[in-house]
Amino acid sequence: MVTMNSADNALKSLYLGVVSEQLNTSVNPLLAKIKQTTQDVWGKEIRRLAQYGINGGIGAGTEDGTLPAAAGNNYDQFVLTLKNLYGTIEISDKAVRASENNVGAFVNLLNAEMEGLLKASSFNFGRMLFGDGNGTLGKVSEVKDDGSVVLDGVKNVVEGMVIDFLSSAGAAIDGASGRRITSVDRASKTITVSGTKLTSTTVPANSIITVQNSYGKEITGLKAIFSSTGKLYGLDRATHKWLIPHMKTNVGTISETVIQEAIDTLEENTGSQVNFIVCSSGVKRAYQKALAAYKRNIDVMELQGGYKALSYNGIPVVSDRFCPDGTMYLLNTDDFALHQLCDWKWLEGEDGRVIKQVANKPVYSATLVKYADLVCTRPCGQAMLSGITEA
């Protein structure tokens, strides 16, 4: 017989390990290459010492002359607040009672909920890797007379997401929070949402959309790292130039020469060894087209997690749905780490239960949580090529 105790035990003992493994290795190939660690986590913060430059205690001299003065390594401290990542499932009391005498039916119900949670978590976590931490999914171009919303791009949205509409400055818009996306028209970059009809007065052009209650609370992704102004990890780039990656804009036609130039620049200036290349699908097709033009064989390699990738001189070239259009990142993943308080866990009540009744509703819920953020210890050892003509 199925009980809430047996369901609770199943989530903790049977599902947690599988879910954690899939979220850590199966979100996308980039995340699978990034190490995950509990080091340098202090309370609610990540405090990481980052070395830059070289040791200055070297020199040449005479046989009986003065030895070089000591000048140790250069260090700065990164300080970040751990981000709170959540995923919640809900099961109605009616569904539980309908399957309480049929274990198979309940297992199917639980499997369906967990698969939905995995899909949603993978989508959002993969998206965050390419974001700047603000969580902006898109910018409003216009609201049509029928209440549908035209965005500048729909790469980061999918049916079922619950979103908030915010002003261009990030302030909440009255009556436009907690809206669920009911449909996405990718050809016209238009979404429709639940609730009362939106208007151009309520949601003006240049408003932004974010995942519900998530503005400014997402992990520090690649977009935050690849900038030449402002602060990163609490340090000002104006006085810490080693925080600025190598960036080349308006690339145009992609070629092996362009890629090699970026790799050589990193090796010569920082000693960084690129071991992973990620780009948009259009850029990957353009790269394949360039190889075909020179009648070059396209080498394919297999990565951890079973992913397939093109190869550039032994370096995997992977496309990602969330990578910005016309963009290629050349990374040394050894410089990245996902610092976490712990791995994925279920939120437990004082009684140790993970399944709890939602207040005033005939529904039970369970929430998966992880406290983490992404850190790159050597931003200057990474490169970005943008403005690439896609195929």
Short mmCIF file of C-alpha atoms in Angstrom, two decimals:
data_model
loop_
_atom_site.label_atom_id
_atom_site.label_comp_id
_atom_site.label_asym_id
_atom_site.label_seq_id
_atom_site.Cartn_x
_atom_site.Cartn_y
_atom_site.Cartn_z
CA MET A 1 0.00 0.00 0.00
CA VAL A 2 1.27 3.45 -0.91
CA THR A 3 1.57 5.95 1.95
CA MET A 4 3.12 9.37 2.26
CA ASN A 5 5.85 7.76 4.36
CA SER A 6 6.76 5.35 1.56
CA ALA A 7 6.68 8.19 -0.98
CA ASP A 8 8.89 10.29 1.30
CA ASN A 9 11.40 7.47 1.65
CA ALA A 10 11.40 6.89 -2.11
CA LEU A 11 12.31 10.53 -2.82
CA LYS A 12 15.16 10.45 -0.31
CA SER A 13 16.63 7.02 -1.00
CA LEU A 14 15.76 6.18 -4.61
CA TYR A 15 15.35 9.42 -6.53
CA LEU A 16 17.83 11.86 -4.95
CA GLY A 17 21.01 10.16 -6.15
CA VAL A 18 19.72 9.73 -9.70
CA VAL A 19 18.43 13.31 -9.88
CA SER A 20 21.70 14.76 -8.54
CA GLU A 21 23.77 12.77 -11.02
CA GLN A 22 21.66 13.84 -13.98
CA LEU A 23 21.61 17.52 -12.99
CA ASN A 24 25.38 17.52 -12.46
CA THR A 25 26.39 15.72 -15.66
CA SER A 26 23.48 15.77 -18.09
CA VAL A 27 22.45 19.44 -18.22
CA ASN A 28 24.98 20.14 -20.97
CA PRO A 29 28.59 19.24 -21.89
CA LEU A 30 30.00 22.48 -20.43
CA LEU A 31 28.63 21.83 -16.94
CA ALA A 32 29.93 18.26 -17.11
CA LYS A 33 33.45 19.66 -17.63
CA ILE A 34 33.29 22.05 -14.66
CA LYS A 35 34.39 20.67 -11.31
CA GLN A 36 32.05 20.98 -8.36
CA THR A 37 33.49 21.60 -4.90
CA THR A 38 32.56 22.56 -1.36
CA GLN A 39 35.91 24.31 -0.82
CA ASP A 40 36.08 28.07 -0.15
CA VAL A 41 32.48 28.18 1.06
CA TRP A 42 32.19 30.12 4.31
CA GLY A 43 28.70 30.42 5.73
CA LYS A 44 26.54 32.00 3.03
CA GLU A 45 29.50 33.23 0.97
CA ILE A 46 32.17 31.98 -1.38
CA ARG A 47 35.56 33.50 -0.54
CA ARG A 48 38.18 32.41 -3.03
CA LEU A 49 41.79 33.57 -3.28
CA ALA A 50 42.71 34.12 -6.91
CA GLN A 51 46.34 34.31 -8.00
CA TYR A 52 47.34 36.58 -10.88
CA GLY A 53 50.61 37.49 -12.53
CA ILE A 54 53.80 35.69 -11.45
CA ASN A 55 56.11 35.50 -8.45
CA GLY A 56 58.54 38.45 -8.50
CA GLY A 57 61.30 36.94 -6.39
CA ILE A 58 63.64 36.13 -9.24
CA GLY A 59 66.62 37.91 -10.77
CA ALA A 60 70.20 37.59 -11.98
CA GLY A 61 73.32 38.89 -10.28
CA THR A 62 77.02 38.54 -9.53
CA GLU A 63 78.73 35.68 -7.72
CA ASP A 64 78.92 37.59 -4.44
CA GLY A 65 76.23 40.18 -5.05
CA THR A 66 72.86 40.82 -3.44
CA LEU A 67 70.21 38.14 -3.85
CA PRO A 68 66.87 39.03 -5.43
CA ALA A 69 64.36 40.53 -3.02
CA ALA A 70 61.40 38.34 -2.18
CA ALA A 71 58.21 39.27 -4.00
CA GLY A 72 55.63 36.55 -3.56
CA ASN A 73 52.57 35.67 -5.56
CA ASN A 74 49.86 38.26 -6.21
CA TYR A 75 46.46 37.45 -4.74
CA ASP A 76 43.03 39.01 -4.71
CA GLN A 77 39.96 37.69 -2.98
CA PHE A 78 36.73 36.93 -4.77
CA VAL A 79 33.60 37.30 -2.66
CA LEU A 80 30.21 36.00 -3.83
CA THR A 81 26.97 35.17 -2.12
CA LEU A 82 25.78 31.61 -2.65
CA LYS A 83 22.78 31.52 -4.98
CA ASN A 84 19.71 29.56 -3.93
CA LEU A 85 18.56 27.16 -6.66
CA TYR A 86 15.17 25.48 -6.19
CA GLY A 87 12.96 22.98 -7.96
CA THR A 88 9.53 22.00 -6.65
CA ILE A 89 7.17 19.13 -7.48
CA GLU A 90 3.51 18.88 -6.46
CA ILE A 91 1.24 15.86 -6.11
CA SER A 92 -2.45 16.21 -5.35
CA ASP A 93 -4.01 14.29 -2.47
CA LYS A 94 -6.57 12.95 -4.92
CA ALA A 95 -3.83 11.43 -7.11
CA VAL A 96 -2.18 9.84 -4.07
CA ARG A 97 -5.43 8.27 -2.84
CA ALA A 98 -6.35 7.06 -6.32
CA SER A 99 -3.11 5.08 -6.49
CA GLU A 100 -2.67 4.07 -2.86
CA ASN A 101 -3.59 0.44 -3.63
CA ASN A 102 -1.60 0.36 -6.86
CA VAL A 103 2.12 0.75 -6.34
CA GLY A 104 2.81 0.71 -10.07
CA ALA A 105 0.43 3.60 -10.71
CA PHE A 106 2.00 5.66 -7.93
CA VAL A 107 5.51 4.96 -9.20
CA ASN A 108 4.44 6.15 -12.65
CA LEU A 109 2.96 9.29 -11.09
CA LEU A 110 6.16 10.00 -9.15
CA ASN A 111 8.34 9.24 -12.19
CA ALA A 112 6.36 11.69 -14.31
CA GLU A 113 6.75 14.44 -11.70
CA MET A 114 10.48 13.81 -11.32
CA GLU A 115 11.04 13.76 -15.08
CA GLY A 116 9.23 17.09 -15.33
CA LEU A 117 11.37 18.52 -12.53
CA LEU A 118 14.55 17.27 -14.19
CA LYS A 119 13.58 18.76 -17.54
CA ALA A 120 12.74 22.14 -16.02
CA SER A 121 15.84 22.21 -13.81
CA SER A 122 18.11 21.22 -16.70
CA PHE A 123 16.62 23.92 -18.92
CA ASN A 124 17.01 26.68 -16.34
CA PHE A 125 20.40 25.62 -15.01
CA GLY A 126 21.79 25.33 -18.53
CA ARG A 127 20.39 28.79 -19.32
CA MET A 128 21.98 30.31 -16.22
CA LEU A 129 25.45 29.18 -17.30
CA PHE A 130 25.30 31.71 -20.14
CA GLY A 131 23.64 34.52 -18.17
CA ASP A 132 24.93 37.42 -16.09
CA GLY A 133 23.16 36.59 -12.82
CA ASN A 134 20.28 39.01 -13.34
CA GLY A 135 18.11 36.30 -14.85
CA THR A 136 16.75 38.32 -17.77
CA LEU A 137 15.05 35.95 -20.22
CA GLY A 138 14.26 38.57 -22.83
CA LYS A 139 13.24 42.15 -23.49
CA VAL A 140 9.74 43.24 -24.53
CA SER A 141 9.57 44.75 -28.01
CA GLU A 142 5.81 45.36 -27.94
CA VAL A 143 2.54 44.10 -26.52
CA LYS A 144 -0.03 43.41 -29.23
CA ASP A 145 -3.71 44.28 -29.05
CA ASP A 146 -4.58 40.67 -28.22
CA GLY A 147 -2.25 40.73 -25.19
CA SER A 148 0.49 38.60 -26.73
CA VAL A 149 4.04 39.81 -26.11
CA VAL A 150 6.75 40.22 -28.75
CA LEU A 151 10.27 39.70 -27.36
CA ASP A 152 13.71 40.45 -28.74
CA GLY A 153 14.38 36.69 -28.63
CA VAL A 154 12.72 33.51 -27.39
CA LYS A 155 15.79 31.33 -26.91
CA ASN A 156 15.41 31.42 -23.12
CA VAL A 157 11.68 30.75 -22.81
CA VAL A 158 9.49 27.66 -23.10
CA GLU A 159 5.86 26.82 -22.46
CA GLY A 160 5.07 26.26 -18.79
CA MET A 161 7.58 28.73 -17.34
CA VAL A 162 6.23 31.10 -14.69
CA ILE A 163 7.61 34.58 -15.30
CA ASP A 164 7.55 38.13 -13.96
CA PHE A 165 7.41 41.29 -16.05
CA LEU A 166 9.74 43.99 -14.72
CA SER A 167 10.56 47.53 -15.80
CA SER A 168 13.80 48.12 -17.69
CA ALA A 169 15.31 49.08 -14.32
CA GLY A 170 14.22 45.81 -12.73
CA ALA A 171 11.24 47.09 -10.73
CA ALA A 172 8.15 44.88 -10.42
CA ILE A 173 5.17 45.81 -12.61
CA ASP A 174 1.86 45.70 -10.77
CA GLY A 175 -0.39 42.91 -11.94
CA ALA A 176 2.26 41.37 -14.21
CA SER A 177 3.94 38.89 -11.88
CA GLY A 178 3.57 35.13 -11.69
CA ARG A 179 2.34 34.77 -15.28
CA ARG A 180 2.66 31.33 -16.88
CA ILE A 181 3.74 31.08 -20.50
CA THR A 182 0.99 29.25 -22.38
CA SER A 183 2.49 29.33 -25.88
CA VAL A 184 5.63 30.37 -27.72
CA ASP A 185 5.70 31.34 -31.40
CA ARG A 186 9.37 31.11 -32.24
CA ALA A 187 8.98 32.36 -35.79
CA SER A 188 7.48 35.68 -34.68
CA LYS A 189 9.30 35.75 -31.29
CA THR A 190 5.94 36.05 -29.52
CA ILE A 191 4.65 34.57 -26.27
CA THR A 192 1.22 34.45 -24.66
CA VAL A 193 0.76 34.29 -20.91
CA SER A 194 -1.94 33.37 -18.43
CA GLY A 195 -4.03 35.85 -16.47
CA THR A 196 -5.66 39.14 -17.43
CA LYS A 197 -4.77 40.56 -20.81
CA LEU A 198 -1.59 42.63 -20.86
CA THR A 199 -1.44 46.01 -22.58
CA SER A 200 1.34 48.23 -23.87
CA THR A 201 0.49 50.64 -21.06
CA THR A 202 0.90 47.98 -18.36
CA VAL A 203 4.01 46.46 -19.94
CA PRO A 204 5.80 49.11 -22.04
CA ALA A 205 8.52 48.42 -24.58
CA ASN A 206 11.95 47.57 -23.11
CA SER A 207 10.41 45.89 -20.07
CA ILE A 208 12.15 42.62 -19.21
CA ILE A 209 10.97 39.17 -18.21
CA THR A 210 12.54 36.87 -15.62
CA VAL A 211 11.74 33.55 -13.98
CA GLN A 212 9.36 34.15 -11.05
CA ASN A 213 11.04 35.89 -8.09
CA SER A 214 14.50 35.31 -9.58
CA TYR A 215 15.69 38.73 -10.73
CA GLY A 216 19.28 39.31 -9.61
CA LYS A 217 19.44 35.93 -7.88
CA GLU A 218 20.84 33.56 -10.49
CA ILE A 219 24.36 32.15 -10.77
CA THR A 220 27.21 34.20 -12.23
CA GLY A 221 27.36 32.89 -15.79
CA LEU A 222 29.55 33.56 -18.82
CA LYS A 223 27.84 36.84 -19.74
CA ALA A 224 28.96 38.31 -16.40
CA ILE A 225 32.53 37.15 -16.95
CA PHE A 226 32.88 38.43 -20.52
CA SER A 227 32.76 42.16 -19.95
CA SER A 228 35.36 44.92 -19.84
CA THR A 229 33.59 47.25 -17.40
CA GLY A 230 32.01 47.12 -13.96
CA LYS A 231 32.74 44.69 -11.17
CA LEU A 232 33.24 40.93 -11.09
CA TYR A 233 33.25 38.94 -7.85
CA GLY A 234 33.43 42.22 -5.91
CA LEU A 235 36.52 43.56 -7.75
CA ASP A 236 36.55 46.51 -10.15
CA ARG A 237 37.82 45.72 -13.62
CA ALA A 238 39.10 49.30 -13.97
CA THR A 239 41.87 48.54 -11.48
CA HIS A 240 42.09 44.77 -11.99
CA LYS A 241 42.75 44.40 -15.71
CA TRP A 242 43.40 40.65 -15.39
CA LEU A 243 39.65 40.27 -14.85
CA ILE A 244 39.06 41.19 -18.50
CA PRO A 245 38.94 38.24 -20.94
CA HIS A 246 40.13 38.36 -24.53
CA MET A 247 37.20 39.50 -26.68
CA LYS A 248 37.06 40.01 -30.42
CA THR A 249 33.92 41.49 -31.97
CA ASN A 250 32.60 41.71 -35.54
CA VAL A 251 34.45 38.56 -36.55
CA GLY A 252 32.41 37.85 -39.67
CA THR A 253 33.40 34.61 -41.36
CA ILE A 254 34.68 31.99 -38.93
CA SER A 255 37.84 30.11 -39.85
CA GLU A 256 40.52 27.99 -38.24
CA THR A 257 42.85 30.99 -38.45
CA VAL A 258 40.48 33.16 -36.39
CA ILE A 259 40.12 30.44 -33.78
CA GLN A 260 43.85 29.78 -33.64
CA GLU A 261 44.60 33.48 -33.27
CA ALA A 262 42.45 33.63 -30.12
CA ILE A 263 44.07 30.47 -28.73
CA ASP A 264 47.56 31.80 -29.42
CA THR A 265 46.71 35.12 -27.76
CA LEU A 266 45.64 33.36 -24.57
CA GLU A 267 48.71 31.13 -24.53
CA GLU A 268 51.13 33.99 -25.14
CA ASN A 269 49.57 36.52 -22.75
CA THR A 270 48.37 34.33 -19.89
CA GLY A 271 49.70 30.81 -20.42
CA SER A 272 46.11 29.54 -20.57
CA GLN A 273 45.43 26.31 -22.48
CA VAL A 274 42.01 26.23 -24.14
CA ASN A 275 40.38 22.83 -23.63
CA PHE A 276 36.72 23.52 -24.48
CA ILE A 277 34.95 25.53 -27.18
CA VAL A 278 31.23 26.26 -27.01
CA CYS A 279 29.23 28.18 -29.60
CA SER A 280 25.74 28.69 -30.99
CA SER A 281 24.30 26.15 -33.43
CA GLY A 282 24.61 28.63 -36.30
CA VAL A 283 28.30 29.17 -35.57
CA LYS A 284 28.90 25.41 -35.43
CA ARG A 285 27.28 25.04 -38.85
CA ALA A 286 29.42 27.89 -40.18
CA TYR A 287 32.54 26.15 -38.85
CA GLN A 288 31.48 22.89 -40.53
CA LYS A 289 30.88 24.80 -43.76
CA ALA A 290 34.36 26.33 -43.55
CA LEU A 291 35.93 22.88 -43.13
CA ALA A 292 33.92 21.51 -46.04
CA ALA A 293 35.10 24.36 -48.28
CA TYR A 294 38.67 23.19 -47.77
CA LYS A 295 37.60 19.55 -48.09
CA ARG A 296 38.74 18.85 -44.55
CA ASN A 297 37.50 15.83 -42.67
CA ILE A 298 35.29 16.72 -39.74
CA ASP A 299 36.65 14.95 -36.67
CA VAL A 300 34.13 13.90 -34.04
CA MET A 301 34.94 13.05 -30.42
CA GLU A 302 32.92 11.69 -27.51
CA LEU A 303 32.79 13.60 -24.23
CA GLN A 304 31.94 12.72 -20.66
CA GLY A 305 28.22 12.03 -20.35
CA GLY A 306 28.01 10.54 -23.83
CA TYR A 307 27.98 13.87 -25.70
CA LYS A 308 29.31 14.07 -29.26
CA ALA A 309 31.45 17.03 -30.31
CA LEU A 310 33.39 18.31 -33.27
CA SER A 311 37.13 18.55 -32.76
CA TYR A 312 39.50 21.44 -33.39
CA ASN A 313 43.05 20.12 -32.93
CA GLY A 314 41.79 17.84 -30.17
CA ILE A 315 39.68 20.55 -28.51
CA PRO A 316 35.94 19.74 -28.42
CA VAL A 317 33.67 22.19 -30.22
CA VAL A 318 30.13 21.98 -28.82
CA SER A 319 27.00 23.94 -29.65
CA ASP A 320 24.60 24.98 -26.91
CA ARG A 321 21.02 26.19 -27.31
CA PHE A 322 21.60 29.03 -24.86
CA CYS A 323 24.84 30.35 -26.32
CA PRO A 324 24.21 33.82 -27.83
CA ASP A 325 23.83 33.98 -31.61
CA GLY A 326 27.04 34.57 -33.55
CA THR A 327 29.21 33.80 -30.53
CA MET A 328 31.97 31.33 -29.71
CA TYR A 329 33.58 30.94 -26.27
CA LEU A 330 37.09 29.48 -25.98
CA LEU A 331 37.54 28.30 -22.41
CA ASN A 332 40.00 26.66 -20.09
CA THR A 333 37.52 24.78 -17.90
CA ASP A 334 40.27 24.06 -15.34
CA ASP A 335 39.84 27.71 -14.28
CA PHE A 336 36.14 27.20 -13.48
CA ALA A 337 34.50 25.69 -10.43
CA LEU A 338 30.95 25.45 -9.17
CA HIS A 339 31.35 26.17 -5.47
CA GLN A 340 28.49 24.72 -3.44
CA LEU A 341 27.44 24.38 0.15
CA CYS A 342 26.32 20.84 -0.65
CA ASP A 343 25.05 18.81 -3.57
CA TRP A 344 21.36 18.73 -4.49
CA LYS A 345 19.22 17.97 -1.42
CA TRP A 346 15.55 17.81 -0.53
CA LEU A 347 14.30 20.50 1.82
CA GLU A 348 13.35 18.71 5.03
CA GLY A 349 10.95 19.82 7.74
CA GLU A 350 11.66 19.53 11.45
CA ASP A 351 10.19 16.03 11.35
CA GLY A 352 12.63 14.99 8.62
CA ARG A 353 9.95 14.76 5.93
CA VAL A 354 10.54 16.10 2.44
CA ILE A 355 6.90 15.83 1.29
CA LYS A 356 4.73 18.45 2.96
CA GLN A 357 1.15 19.59 2.50
CA VAL A 358 0.79 22.99 0.91
CA ALA A 359 -1.01 25.31 3.33
CA ASN A 360 -4.79 25.36 2.77
CA LYS A 361 -4.55 23.14 -0.32
CA PRO A 362 -5.15 19.39 -0.93
CA VAL A 363 -1.69 19.19 -2.46
CA TYR A 364 1.66 17.83 -1.32
CA SER A 365 4.96 19.33 -2.42
CA ALA A 366 8.67 18.55 -2.24
CA THR A 367 11.50 20.96 -3.04
CA LEU A 368 14.96 20.20 -4.34
CA VAL A 369 17.63 22.76 -3.41
CA LYS A 370 21.26 23.60 -4.08
CA TYR A 371 23.27 26.57 -2.78
CA ALA A 372 26.04 27.36 -5.27
CA ASP A 373 27.67 29.81 -7.67
CA LEU A 374 30.10 29.63 -10.56
CA VAL A 375 33.61 31.10 -10.25
CA CYS A 376 36.31 31.59 -12.89
CA THR A 377 39.66 32.14 -11.18
CA ARG A 378 41.39 33.42 -14.33
CA PRO A 379 39.02 35.45 -16.51
CA CYS A 380 41.92 36.77 -18.63
CA GLY A 381 42.60 33.16 -19.66
CA GLN A 382 39.28 32.89 -21.54
CA ALA A 383 38.26 34.23 -24.96
CA MET A 384 35.08 35.17 -26.79
CA LEU A 385 34.57 35.66 -30.51
CA SER A 386 31.34 37.47 -31.40
CA GLY A 387 29.69 38.88 -34.50
CA ILE A 388 30.30 35.62 -36.34
CA THR A 389 28.27 35.11 -39.50
CA GLU A 390 26.06 32.07 -38.89
CA ALA A 391 25.15 29.40 -41.41
#
